[in-house]
């Protein structure tokens, strides 16, 4: 045992220390900035005349459930005929359920006077979730007060169209005019809009809302926000991160309800690649989505 061995041992230790220092200790930083999600979805300006309370209002599915409670046989019949008439001329279908219905229909035997005006009924969406594509109606309510004296159940149809998101019309001959008359008809523009809105399948749509990233030395920091802008809850999936095409990290993303989002904060994720120029974030869903373009975001190093 001499000094020689001691020195060579120290030297080896020193080299190992330098290597560790080189691999793990931050010595260079790279800012990838922030980027917002991009959408190629062509749904804007469906509506030219603001027929609906908010743009692009629809239920998640074209099959819509309902329940009728405390109504006379005549009013129940009015309501069912209204469902039949709308389903005959549009993509929509309605089916009765005993609980968890999307449209709740109730009746009141007493006539309702409001502001000196006789109110035949009331209806409208009661739960709306806004996404970047639709105002998704999750629940609606109809209070049917007056039985229809017309050949068609005009009051029930009027209230059903309110639940589907339609506002009053200024046209006296339109069924959506605020005073009900027997000769009024359902505007074909309303049916056209319904069919356009429901031509999109009831799929989830996971998308990046915002991603920012920063690399210091060999470590990645990132903030990722994701939202479900679809018409259905998403299933479990994964987010993949690549640096210049090389795998960096895989993150589990749990089910997201319609309109719900999640922010993921990553700190000190080891990046094996040196001198990264491009970071890729990818939602690796294996289910159908309204749009897949918004599942990928690429960040480039600044300057
Ligand atoms: Zn009305």
PDB file of C-alpha atoms and ligand atoms in Angstrom:
ATOM      1  CA  UNK A   1       0.000   0.000   0.000  1.00  0.00           C
ATOM      2  CA  UNK A   2       1.758   3.151  -1.179  1.00  0.00           C
ATOM      3  CA  UNK A   3       1.041   6.683  -2.098  1.00  0.00           C
ATOM      4  CA  UNK A   4       0.721   5.587  -5.695  1.00  0.00           C
ATOM      5  CA  UNK A   5      -2.407   3.564  -5.020  1.00  0.00           C
ATOM      6  CA  UNK A   6      -3.812   6.295  -2.847  1.00  0.00           C
ATOM      7  CA  UNK A   7      -3.303   8.912  -5.584  1.00  0.00           C
ATOM      8  CA  UNK A   8      -4.706   6.797  -8.388  1.00  0.00           C
ATOM      9  CA  UNK A   9      -7.737   5.977  -6.210  1.00  0.00           C
ATOM     10  CA  UNK A  10      -8.245   9.686  -5.486  1.00  0.00           C
ATOM     11  CA  UNK A  11      -7.879  10.461  -9.164  1.00  0.00           C
ATOM     12  CA  UNK A  12     -10.551   7.922 -10.118  1.00  0.00           C
ATOM     13  CA  UNK A  13     -12.872   9.375  -7.472  1.00  0.00           C
ATOM     14  CA  UNK A  14     -12.236  12.829  -8.865  1.00  0.00           C
ATOM     15  CA  UNK A  15     -13.079  11.697 -12.429  1.00  0.00           C
ATOM     16  CA  UNK A  16     -16.280  10.034 -11.206  1.00  0.00           C
ATOM     17  CA  UNK A  17     -17.174  13.240  -9.389  1.00  0.00           C
ATOM     18  CA  UNK A  18     -16.626  15.271 -12.562  1.00  0.00           C
ATOM     19  CA  UNK A  19     -18.794  12.890 -14.569  1.00  0.00           C
ATOM     20  CA  UNK A  20     -21.576  13.092 -12.010  1.00  0.00           C
ATOM     21  CA  UNK A  21     -21.224  16.853 -11.996  1.00  0.00           C
ATOM     22  CA  UNK A  22     -21.376  16.927 -15.772  1.00  0.00           C
ATOM     23  CA  UNK A  23     -24.462  14.708 -15.955  1.00  0.00           C
ATOM     24  CA  UNK A  24     -26.554  15.937 -13.115  1.00  0.00           C
ATOM     25  CA  UNK A  25     -25.663  19.460 -12.134  1.00  0.00           C
ATOM     26  CA  UNK A  26     -27.436  22.217 -14.011  1.00  0.00           C
ATOM     27  CA  UNK A  27     -25.038  24.299 -15.981  1.00  0.00           C
ATOM     28  CA  UNK A  28     -27.110  25.443 -18.933  1.00  0.00           C
ATOM     29  CA  UNK A  29     -30.694  26.618 -19.156  1.00  0.00           C
ATOM     30  CA  UNK A  30     -33.097  26.595 -22.079  1.00  0.00           C
ATOM     31  CA  UNK A  31     -36.431  28.345 -22.092  1.00  0.00           C
ATOM     32  CA  UNK A  32     -39.112  26.817 -24.300  1.00  0.00           C
ATOM     33  CA  UNK A  33     -41.668  29.471 -23.430  1.00  0.00           C
ATOM     34  CA  UNK A  34     -45.422  28.974 -23.324  1.00  0.00           C
ATOM     35  CA  UNK A  35     -47.758  27.836 -26.036  1.00  0.00           C
ATOM     36  CA  UNK A  36     -51.524  27.649 -26.179  1.00  0.00           C
ATOM     37  CA  UNK A  37     -53.426  24.873 -27.842  1.00  0.00           C
ATOM     38  CA  UNK A  38     -54.443  25.198 -31.456  1.00  0.00           C
ATOM     39  CA  UNK A  39     -57.735  24.084 -32.910  1.00  0.00           C
ATOM     40  CA  UNK A  40     -58.625  23.362 -36.523  1.00  0.00           C
ATOM     41  CA  UNK A  41     -62.192  22.623 -35.638  1.00  0.00           C
ATOM     42  CA  UNK A  42     -64.541  24.406 -38.035  1.00  0.00           C
ATOM     43  CA  UNK A  43     -67.582  25.093 -35.982  1.00  0.00           C
ATOM     44  CA  UNK A  44     -67.531  28.835 -35.497  1.00  0.00           C
ATOM     45  CA  UNK A  45     -70.388  30.965 -36.741  1.00  0.00           C
ATOM     46  CA  UNK A  46     -72.812  28.185 -37.355  1.00  0.00           C
ATOM     47  CA  UNK A  47     -75.432  30.525 -36.387  1.00  0.00           C
ATOM     48  CA  UNK A  48     -76.018  33.754 -38.241  1.00  0.00           C
ATOM     49  CA  UNK A  49     -78.967  35.199 -36.384  1.00  0.00           C
ATOM     50  CA  UNK A  50     -78.343  34.242 -32.761  1.00  0.00           C
ATOM     51  CA  UNK A  51     -81.259  31.864 -32.574  1.00  0.00           C
ATOM     52  CA  UNK A  52     -79.821  30.296 -29.455  1.00  0.00           C
ATOM     53  CA  UNK A  53     -79.174  31.761 -25.990  1.00  0.00           C
ATOM     54  CA  UNK A  54     -75.450  30.987 -26.393  1.00  0.00           C
ATOM     55  CA  UNK A  55     -73.547  29.812 -29.478  1.00  0.00           C
ATOM     56  CA  UNK A  56     -73.540  26.127 -30.391  1.00  0.00           C
ATOM     57  CA  UNK A  57     -75.798  24.812 -27.655  1.00  0.00           C
ATOM     58  CA  UNK A  58     -76.473  21.095 -27.708  1.00  0.00           C
ATOM     59  CA  UNK A  59     -76.912  18.059 -25.505  1.00  0.00           C
ATOM     60  CA  UNK A  60     -73.971  15.606 -25.394  1.00  0.00           C
ATOM     61  CA  UNK A  61     -75.887  13.058 -27.435  1.00  0.00           C
ATOM     62  CA  UNK A  62     -78.559  13.148 -30.142  1.00  0.00           C
ATOM     63  CA  UNK A  63     -80.468  10.574 -28.061  1.00  0.00           C
ATOM     64  CA  UNK A  64     -81.886  12.606 -25.190  1.00  0.00           C
ATOM     65  CA  UNK A  65     -83.555  11.173 -22.096  1.00  0.00           C
ATOM     66  CA  UNK A  66     -86.591  12.664 -20.363  1.00  0.00           C
ATOM     67  CA  UNK A  67     -88.972  12.127 -17.488  1.00  0.00           C
ATOM     68  CA  UNK A  68     -92.524  13.468 -17.146  1.00  0.00           C
ATOM     69  CA  UNK A  69     -93.752  14.007 -13.598  1.00  0.00           C
ATOM     70  CA  UNK A  70     -97.107  15.145 -12.166  1.00  0.00           C
ATOM     71  CA  UNK A  71     -98.798  15.921 -15.454  1.00  0.00           C
ATOM     72  CA  UNK A  72    -102.343  15.242 -16.629  1.00  0.00           C
ATOM     73  CA  UNK A  73    -102.726  12.669 -19.384  1.00  0.00           C
ATOM     74  CA  UNK A  74    -103.439  15.434 -21.893  1.00  0.00           C
ATOM     75  CA  UNK A  75    -100.252  17.367 -21.044  1.00  0.00           C
ATOM     76  CA  UNK A  76     -98.222  14.173 -21.018  1.00  0.00           C
ATOM     77  CA  UNK A  77     -99.618  13.413 -24.447  1.00  0.00           C
ATOM     78  CA  UNK A  78     -98.794  16.976 -25.626  1.00  0.00           C
ATOM     79  CA  UNK A  79     -95.212  16.534 -24.488  1.00  0.00           C
ATOM     80  CA  UNK A  80     -94.797  13.128 -26.077  1.00  0.00           C
ATOM     81  CA  UNK A  81     -96.210  14.414 -29.361  1.00  0.00           C
ATOM     82  CA  UNK A  82     -93.777  17.355 -29.202  1.00  0.00           C
ATOM     83  CA  UNK A  83     -90.887  14.878 -28.831  1.00  0.00           C
ATOM     84  CA  UNK A  84     -92.228  12.876 -31.753  1.00  0.00           C
ATOM     85  CA  UNK A  85     -92.645  15.902 -34.019  1.00  0.00           C
ATOM     86  CA  UNK A  86     -89.084  17.158 -33.356  1.00  0.00           C
ATOM     87  CA  UNK A  87     -87.576  13.700 -33.750  1.00  0.00           C
ATOM     88  CA  UNK A  88     -89.438  13.220 -37.052  1.00  0.00           C
ATOM     89  CA  UNK A  89     -87.922  16.326 -38.597  1.00  0.00           C
ATOM     90  CA  UNK A  90     -84.421  16.271 -37.056  1.00  0.00           C
ATOM     91  CA  UNK A  91     -81.526  14.015 -36.035  1.00  0.00           C
ATOM     92  CA  UNK A  92     -82.805  14.016 -32.462  1.00  0.00           C
ATOM     93  CA  UNK A  93     -84.447  11.193 -30.564  1.00  0.00           C
ATOM     94  CA  UNK A  94     -86.012  11.256 -27.131  1.00  0.00           C
ATOM     95  CA  UNK A  95     -86.553   8.360 -24.741  1.00  0.00           C
ATOM     96  CA  UNK A  96     -88.181   8.108 -21.297  1.00  0.00           C
ATOM     97  CA  UNK A  97     -86.221   7.120 -18.181  1.00  0.00           C
ATOM     98  CA  UNK A  98     -87.088   6.791 -14.491  1.00  0.00           C
ATOM     99  CA  UNK A  99     -84.112   8.659 -13.075  1.00  0.00           C
ATOM    100  CA  UNK A 100     -81.154  10.773 -14.120  1.00  0.00           C
ATOM    101  CA  UNK A 101     -83.072  12.258 -17.030  1.00  0.00           C
ATOM    102  CA  UNK A 102     -81.640  15.052 -19.157  1.00  0.00           C
ATOM    103  CA  UNK A 103     -84.983  16.817 -19.602  1.00  0.00           C
ATOM    104  CA  UNK A 104     -87.325  17.038 -16.611  1.00  0.00           C
ATOM    105  CA  UNK A 105     -90.952  17.872 -17.377  1.00  0.00           C
ATOM    106  CA  UNK A 106     -93.364  18.905 -14.653  1.00  0.00           C
ATOM    107  CA  UNK A 107     -96.827  20.463 -14.756  1.00  0.00           C
ATOM    108  CA  UNK A 108     -98.768  22.833 -12.557  1.00  0.00           C
ATOM    109  CA  UNK A 109    -102.533  22.823 -12.501  1.00  0.00           C
ATOM    110  CA  UNK A 110    -102.749  26.513 -11.625  1.00  0.00           C
ATOM    111  CA  UNK A 111    -102.427  29.067 -14.361  1.00  0.00           C
ATOM    112  CA  UNK A 112     -99.426  31.233 -13.932  1.00  0.00           C
ATOM    113  CA  UNK A 113     -99.698  34.971 -14.315  1.00  0.00           C
ATOM    114  CA  UNK A 114     -96.433  36.834 -14.659  1.00  0.00           C
ATOM    115  CA  UNK A 115     -96.223  40.580 -15.261  1.00  0.00           C
ATOM    116  CA  UNK A 116     -99.903  40.614 -16.239  1.00  0.00           C
ATOM    117  CA  UNK A 117     -99.251  38.077 -18.993  1.00  0.00           C
ATOM    118  CA  UNK A 118    -100.594  34.596 -19.126  1.00  0.00           C
ATOM    119  CA  UNK A 119     -97.713  32.157 -19.105  1.00  0.00           C
ATOM    120  CA  UNK A 120     -98.401  28.935 -20.969  1.00  0.00           C
ATOM    121  CA  UNK A 121     -95.195  27.295 -19.938  1.00  0.00           C
ATOM    122  CA  UNK A 122     -91.549  27.703 -19.154  1.00  0.00           C
ATOM    123  CA  UNK A 123     -88.566  25.865 -20.361  1.00  0.00           C
ATOM    124  CA  UNK A 124     -84.853  26.153 -20.729  1.00  0.00           C
ATOM    125  CA  UNK A 125     -81.476  24.604 -20.072  1.00  0.00           C
ATOM    126  CA  UNK A 126     -80.642  24.487 -16.369  1.00  0.00           C
ATOM    127  CA  UNK A 127     -77.091  23.167 -16.552  1.00  0.00           C
ATOM    128  CA  UNK A 128     -74.702  24.298 -19.283  1.00  0.00           C
ATOM    129  CA  UNK A 129     -71.007  23.505 -19.523  1.00  0.00           C
ATOM    130  CA  UNK A 130     -68.950  25.719 -21.800  1.00  0.00           C
ATOM    131  CA  UNK A 131     -66.201  24.142 -23.868  1.00  0.00           C
ATOM    132  CA  UNK A 132     -64.169  25.686 -26.694  1.00  0.00           C
ATOM    133  CA  UNK A 133     -66.540  24.095 -29.212  1.00  0.00           C
ATOM    134  CA  UNK A 134     -69.987  23.833 -27.697  1.00  0.00           C
ATOM    135  CA  UNK A 135     -72.135  25.084 -24.891  1.00  0.00           C
ATOM    136  CA  UNK A 136     -73.045  21.620 -23.716  1.00  0.00           C
ATOM    137  CA  UNK A 137     -76.505  21.291 -22.174  1.00  0.00           C
ATOM    138  CA  UNK A 138     -76.346  18.698 -19.397  1.00  0.00           C
ATOM    139  CA  UNK A 139     -79.856  19.272 -18.064  1.00  0.00           C
ATOM    140  CA  UNK A 140     -83.018  21.145 -19.007  1.00  0.00           C
ATOM    141  CA  UNK A 141     -86.402  21.706 -17.465  1.00  0.00           C
ATOM    142  CA  UNK A 142     -89.929  22.218 -18.783  1.00  0.00           C
ATOM    143  CA  UNK A 143     -92.863  23.451 -16.756  1.00  0.00           C
ATOM    144  CA  UNK A 144     -95.971  22.777 -18.798  1.00  0.00           C
ATOM    145  CA  UNK A 145     -98.857  24.854 -17.517  1.00  0.00           C
ATOM    146  CA  UNK A 146    -101.416  25.087 -20.267  1.00  0.00           C
ATOM    147  CA  UNK A 147    -102.799  22.280 -22.358  1.00  0.00           C
ATOM    148  CA  UNK A 148    -102.579  22.828 -26.069  1.00  0.00           C
ATOM    149  CA  UNK A 149    -105.739  24.067 -27.739  1.00  0.00           C
ATOM    150  CA  UNK A 150    -104.187  23.699 -31.161  1.00  0.00           C
ATOM    151  CA  UNK A 151    -103.971  20.728 -33.471  1.00  0.00           C
ATOM    152  CA  UNK A 152    -100.233  20.556 -32.749  1.00  0.00           C
ATOM    153  CA  UNK A 153     -98.894  20.739 -29.176  1.00  0.00           C
ATOM    154  CA  UNK A 154     -97.401  24.173 -29.857  1.00  0.00           C
ATOM    155  CA  UNK A 155     -96.732  25.089 -26.231  1.00  0.00           C
ATOM    156  CA  UNK A 156     -94.860  21.837 -25.582  1.00  0.00           C
ATOM    157  CA  UNK A 157     -92.840  22.243 -28.802  1.00  0.00           C
ATOM    158  CA  UNK A 158     -92.028  25.862 -27.891  1.00  0.00           C
ATOM    159  CA  UNK A 159     -90.760  24.823 -24.446  1.00  0.00           C
ATOM    160  CA  UNK A 160     -88.815  21.874 -25.867  1.00  0.00           C
ATOM    161  CA  UNK A 161     -87.041  24.196 -28.309  1.00  0.00           C
ATOM    162  CA  UNK A 162     -86.151  26.462 -25.367  1.00  0.00           C
ATOM    163  CA  UNK A 163     -84.577  23.439 -23.634  1.00  0.00           C
ATOM    164  CA  UNK A 164     -82.621  22.742 -26.822  1.00  0.00           C
ATOM    165  CA  UNK A 165     -81.149  26.229 -26.467  1.00  0.00           C
ATOM    166  CA  UNK A 166     -83.435  28.312 -28.711  1.00  0.00           C
ATOM    167  CA  UNK A 167     -84.428  31.828 -27.754  1.00  0.00           C
ATOM    168  CA  UNK A 168     -87.611  33.682 -28.734  1.00  0.00           C
ATOM    169  CA  UNK A 169     -88.170  34.761 -32.320  1.00  0.00           C
ATOM    170  CA  UNK A 170     -89.462  38.157 -33.436  1.00  0.00           C
ATOM    171  CA  UNK A 171     -91.496  36.523 -36.172  1.00  0.00           C
ATOM    172  CA  UNK A 172     -95.171  36.226 -35.127  1.00  0.00           C
ATOM    173  CA  UNK A 173     -95.576  33.139 -37.303  1.00  0.00           C
ATOM    174  CA  UNK A 174     -92.654  31.326 -35.714  1.00  0.00           C
ATOM    175  CA  UNK A 175     -93.370  28.837 -32.953  1.00  0.00           C
ATOM    176  CA  UNK A 176     -90.672  30.583 -30.899  1.00  0.00           C
ATOM    177  CA  UNK A 177     -92.597  33.889 -30.832  1.00  0.00           C
ATOM    178  CA  UNK A 178     -93.192  34.757 -27.193  1.00  0.00           C
ATOM    179  CA  UNK A 179     -96.985  34.554 -27.514  1.00  0.00           C
ATOM    180  CA  UNK A 180     -98.315  31.182 -28.583  1.00  0.00           C
ATOM    181  CA  UNK A 181    -100.809  30.963 -31.474  1.00  0.00           C
ATOM    182  CA  UNK A 182    -102.078  27.890 -33.305  1.00  0.00           C
ATOM    183  CA  UNK A 183    -100.864  28.743 -36.826  1.00  0.00           C
ATOM    184  CA  UNK A 184     -97.211  29.150 -35.802  1.00  0.00           C
ATOM    185  CA  UNK A 185     -94.678  26.852 -37.403  1.00  0.00           C
ATOM    186  CA  UNK A 186     -91.222  25.497 -36.582  1.00  0.00           C
ATOM    187  CA  UNK A 187     -88.618  27.491 -38.520  1.00  0.00           C
ATOM    188  CA  UNK A 188     -86.604  25.330 -40.912  1.00  0.00           C
ATOM    189  CA  UNK A 189     -83.495  27.326 -39.923  1.00  0.00           C
ATOM    190  CA  UNK A 190     -83.875  25.970 -36.384  1.00  0.00           C
ATOM    191  CA  UNK A 191     -84.027  22.390 -37.632  1.00  0.00           C
ATOM    192  CA  UNK A 192     -81.037  23.027 -39.894  1.00  0.00           C
ATOM    193  CA  UNK A 193     -79.047  24.327 -36.949  1.00  0.00           C
ATOM    194  CA  UNK A 194     -80.065  21.350 -34.791  1.00  0.00           C
ATOM    195  CA  UNK A 195     -78.902  18.970 -37.502  1.00  0.00           C
ATOM    196  CA  UNK A 196     -75.612  20.794 -37.947  1.00  0.00           C
ATOM    197  CA  UNK A 197     -74.897  20.826 -34.215  1.00  0.00           C
ATOM    198  CA  UNK A 198     -75.762  17.152 -33.782  1.00  0.00           C
ATOM    199  CA  UNK A 199     -73.856  16.035 -36.872  1.00  0.00           C
ATOM    200  CA  UNK A 200     -70.794  15.832 -34.606  1.00  0.00           C
ATOM    201  CA  UNK A 201     -70.559  12.491 -32.806  1.00  0.00           C
ATOM    202  CA  UNK A 202     -70.641  12.313 -29.038  1.00  0.00           C
ATOM    203  CA  UNK A 203     -66.883  11.978 -28.536  1.00  0.00           C
ATOM    204  CA  UNK A 204     -64.552  13.353 -25.891  1.00  0.00           C
ATOM    205  CA  UNK A 205     -61.929  15.873 -26.977  1.00  0.00           C
ATOM    206  CA  UNK A 206     -58.787  16.160 -24.906  1.00  0.00           C
ATOM    207  CA  UNK A 207     -56.710  19.172 -25.802  1.00  0.00           C
ATOM    208  CA  UNK A 208     -53.741  21.116 -24.534  1.00  0.00           C
ATOM    209  CA  UNK A 209     -54.816  24.458 -23.207  1.00  0.00           C
ATOM    210  CA  UNK A 210     -51.394  25.684 -22.256  1.00  0.00           C
ATOM    211  CA  UNK A 211     -47.927  24.214 -22.023  1.00  0.00           C
ATOM    212  CA  UNK A 212     -44.771  25.876 -20.786  1.00  0.00           C
ATOM    213  CA  UNK A 213     -41.376  24.274 -20.344  1.00  0.00           C
ATOM    214  CA  UNK A 214     -37.898  25.052 -19.136  1.00  0.00           C
ATOM    215  CA  UNK A 215     -34.775  22.924 -19.119  1.00  0.00           C
ATOM    216  CA  UNK A 216     -32.028  23.604 -16.600  1.00  0.00           C
ATOM    217  CA  UNK A 217     -29.002  21.408 -17.108  1.00  0.00           C
ATOM    218  CA  UNK A 218     -30.401  17.927 -17.646  1.00  0.00           C
ATOM    219  CA  UNK A 219     -33.710  18.609 -15.958  1.00  0.00           C
ATOM    220  CA  UNK A 220     -37.073  19.549 -17.345  1.00  0.00           C
ATOM    221  CA  UNK A 221     -39.675  21.697 -15.620  1.00  0.00           C
ATOM    222  CA  UNK A 222     -43.056  21.911 -17.302  1.00  0.00           C
ATOM    223  CA  UNK A 223     -46.568  23.133 -16.626  1.00  0.00           C
ATOM    224  CA  UNK A 224     -49.196  21.369 -18.696  1.00  0.00           C
ATOM    225  CA  UNK A 225     -52.904  22.165 -18.694  1.00  0.00           C
ATOM    226  CA  UNK A 226     -55.344  19.895 -20.444  1.00  0.00           C
ATOM    227  CA  UNK A 227     -59.113  20.159 -20.897  1.00  0.00           C
ATOM    228  CA  UNK A 228     -61.857  17.915 -22.192  1.00  0.00           C
ATOM    229  CA  UNK A 229     -63.632  20.084 -24.793  1.00  0.00           C
ATOM    230  CA  UNK A 230     -65.721  17.196 -26.006  1.00  0.00           C
ATOM    231  CA  UNK A 231     -69.220  15.815 -25.690  1.00  0.00           C
ATOM    232  CA  UNK A 232     -68.356  12.825 -23.519  1.00  0.00           C
ATOM    233  CA  UNK A 233     -66.197  12.095 -20.477  1.00  0.00           C
ATOM    234  CA  UNK A 234     -62.726  10.972 -21.536  1.00  0.00           C
ATOM    235  CA  UNK A 235     -61.199   7.651 -20.526  1.00  0.00           C
ATOM    236  CA  UNK A 236     -57.861   7.125 -18.798  1.00  0.00           C
ATOM    237  CA  UNK A 237     -54.988   7.928 -21.076  1.00  0.00           C
ATOM    238  CA  UNK A 238     -51.333   8.961 -21.115  1.00  0.00           C
ATOM    239  CA  UNK A 239     -49.377  12.084 -21.870  1.00  0.00           C
ATOM    240  CA  UNK A 240     -46.014  11.445 -23.486  1.00  0.00           C
ATOM    241  CA  UNK A 241     -43.100  13.855 -23.507  1.00  0.00           C
ATOM    242  CA  UNK A 242     -40.239  13.686 -25.995  1.00  0.00           C
ATOM    243  CA  UNK A 243     -37.085  15.787 -26.302  1.00  0.00           C
ATOM    244  CA  UNK A 244     -35.827  15.924 -29.902  1.00  0.00           C
ATOM    245  CA  UNK A 245     -37.744  12.713 -30.533  1.00  0.00           C
ATOM    246  CA  UNK A 246     -36.314  10.890 -27.517  1.00  0.00           C
ATOM    247  CA  UNK A 247     -38.651   9.641 -24.803  1.00  0.00           C
ATOM    248  CA  UNK A 248     -38.543  11.690 -21.618  1.00  0.00           C
ATOM    249  CA  UNK A 249     -41.610  10.945 -19.530  1.00  0.00           C
ATOM    250  CA  UNK A 250     -45.022   9.318 -19.501  1.00  0.00           C
ATOM    251  CA  UNK A 251     -47.795  10.708 -17.295  1.00  0.00           C
ATOM    252  CA  UNK A 252     -51.139   9.080 -16.480  1.00  0.00           C
ATOM    253  CA  UNK A 253     -54.157  11.233 -17.182  1.00  0.00           C
ATOM    254  CA  UNK A 254     -57.321  10.107 -15.464  1.00  0.00           C
ATOM    255  CA  UNK A 255     -60.854  10.415 -16.797  1.00  0.00           C
ATOM    256  CA  UNK A 256     -61.990  13.993 -17.342  1.00  0.00           C
ATOM    257  CA  UNK A 257     -65.653  14.986 -17.379  1.00  0.00           C
ATOM    258  CA  UNK A 258     -67.001  17.242 -20.124  1.00  0.00           C
ATOM    259  CA  UNK A 259     -65.539  20.723 -19.697  1.00  0.00           C
ATOM    260  CA  UNK A 260     -63.189  19.685 -16.895  1.00  0.00           C
ATOM    261  CA  UNK A 261     -59.458  20.312 -17.000  1.00  0.00           C
ATOM    262  CA  UNK A 262     -56.291  19.358 -15.194  1.00  0.00           C
ATOM    263  CA  UNK A 263     -52.982  21.085 -14.655  1.00  0.00           C
ATOM    264  CA  UNK A 264     -49.866  18.959 -14.300  1.00  0.00           C
ATOM    265  CA  UNK A 265     -46.755  20.486 -12.805  1.00  0.00           C
ATOM    266  CA  UNK A 266     -43.499  18.667 -13.498  1.00  0.00           C
ATOM    267  CA  UNK A 267     -40.262  19.519 -11.752  1.00  0.00           C
ATOM    268  CA  UNK A 268     -36.764  18.146 -12.294  1.00  0.00           C
ATOM    269  CA  UNK A 269     -37.596  15.455 -14.821  1.00  0.00           C
ATOM    270  CA  UNK A 270     -34.374  13.860 -16.022  1.00  0.00           C
ATOM    271  CA  UNK A 271     -33.671  14.399 -19.736  1.00  0.00           C
ATOM    272  CA  UNK A 272     -31.081  12.041 -21.191  1.00  0.00           C
ATOM    273  CA  UNK A 273     -30.625  14.133 -24.332  1.00  0.00           C
ATOM    274  CA  UNK A 274     -28.258  17.096 -24.176  1.00  0.00           C
ATOM    275  CA  UNK A 275     -28.822  20.426 -25.847  1.00  0.00           C
ATOM    276  CA  UNK A 276     -32.515  19.922 -26.581  1.00  0.00           C
ATOM    277  CA  UNK A 277     -34.053  22.010 -29.380  1.00  0.00           C
ATOM    278  CA  UNK A 278     -37.581  20.696 -29.507  1.00  0.00           C
ATOM    279  CA  UNK A 279     -39.968  19.377 -26.875  1.00  0.00           C
ATOM    280  CA  UNK A 280     -43.034  17.422 -27.846  1.00  0.00           C
ATOM    281  CA  UNK A 281     -46.082  16.871 -25.642  1.00  0.00           C
ATOM    282  CA  UNK A 282     -48.573  14.319 -26.851  1.00  0.00           C
ATOM    283  CA  UNK A 283     -51.910  13.047 -25.515  1.00  0.00           C
ATOM    284  CA  UNK A 284     -51.779   9.410 -26.536  1.00  0.00           C
ATOM    285  CA  UNK A 285     -55.498   8.620 -26.506  1.00  0.00           C
ATOM    286  CA  UNK A 286     -56.622   5.347 -28.023  1.00  0.00           C
ATOM    287  CA  UNK A 287     -60.268   6.435 -28.250  1.00  0.00           C
ATOM    288  CA  UNK A 288     -62.127   8.562 -30.783  1.00  0.00           C
ATOM    289  CA  UNK A 289     -62.060  12.300 -30.248  1.00  0.00           C
ATOM    290  CA  UNK A 290     -63.790  15.248 -31.909  1.00  0.00           C
ATOM    291  CA  UNK A 291     -60.366  16.473 -32.895  1.00  0.00           C
ATOM    292  CA  UNK A 292     -56.930  14.823 -32.732  1.00  0.00           C
ATOM    293  CA  UNK A 293     -54.915  17.800 -33.998  1.00  0.00           C
ATOM    294  CA  UNK A 294     -55.033  19.392 -30.584  1.00  0.00           C
ATOM    295  CA  UNK A 295     -53.414  16.333 -28.945  1.00  0.00           C
ATOM    296  CA  UNK A 296     -49.915  17.442 -29.800  1.00  0.00           C
ATOM    297  CA  UNK A 297     -47.964  20.544 -28.928  1.00  0.00           C
ATOM    298  CA  UNK A 298     -44.384  21.278 -29.953  1.00  0.00           C
ATOM    299  CA  UNK A 299     -42.226  23.769 -28.167  1.00  0.00           C
ATOM    300  CA  UNK A 300     -38.981  25.068 -29.622  1.00  0.00           C
ATOM    301  CA  UNK A 301     -36.144  26.477 -27.596  1.00  0.00           C
ATOM    302  CA  UNK A 302     -36.094  30.250 -27.620  1.00  0.00           C
ATOM    303  CA  UNK A 303     -33.099  31.873 -29.372  1.00  0.00           C
TER     304      UNK A 303
HETATM  305 ZN1  LIG B   1     -90.930  31.084 -24.567  1.00  0.00          ZN
END
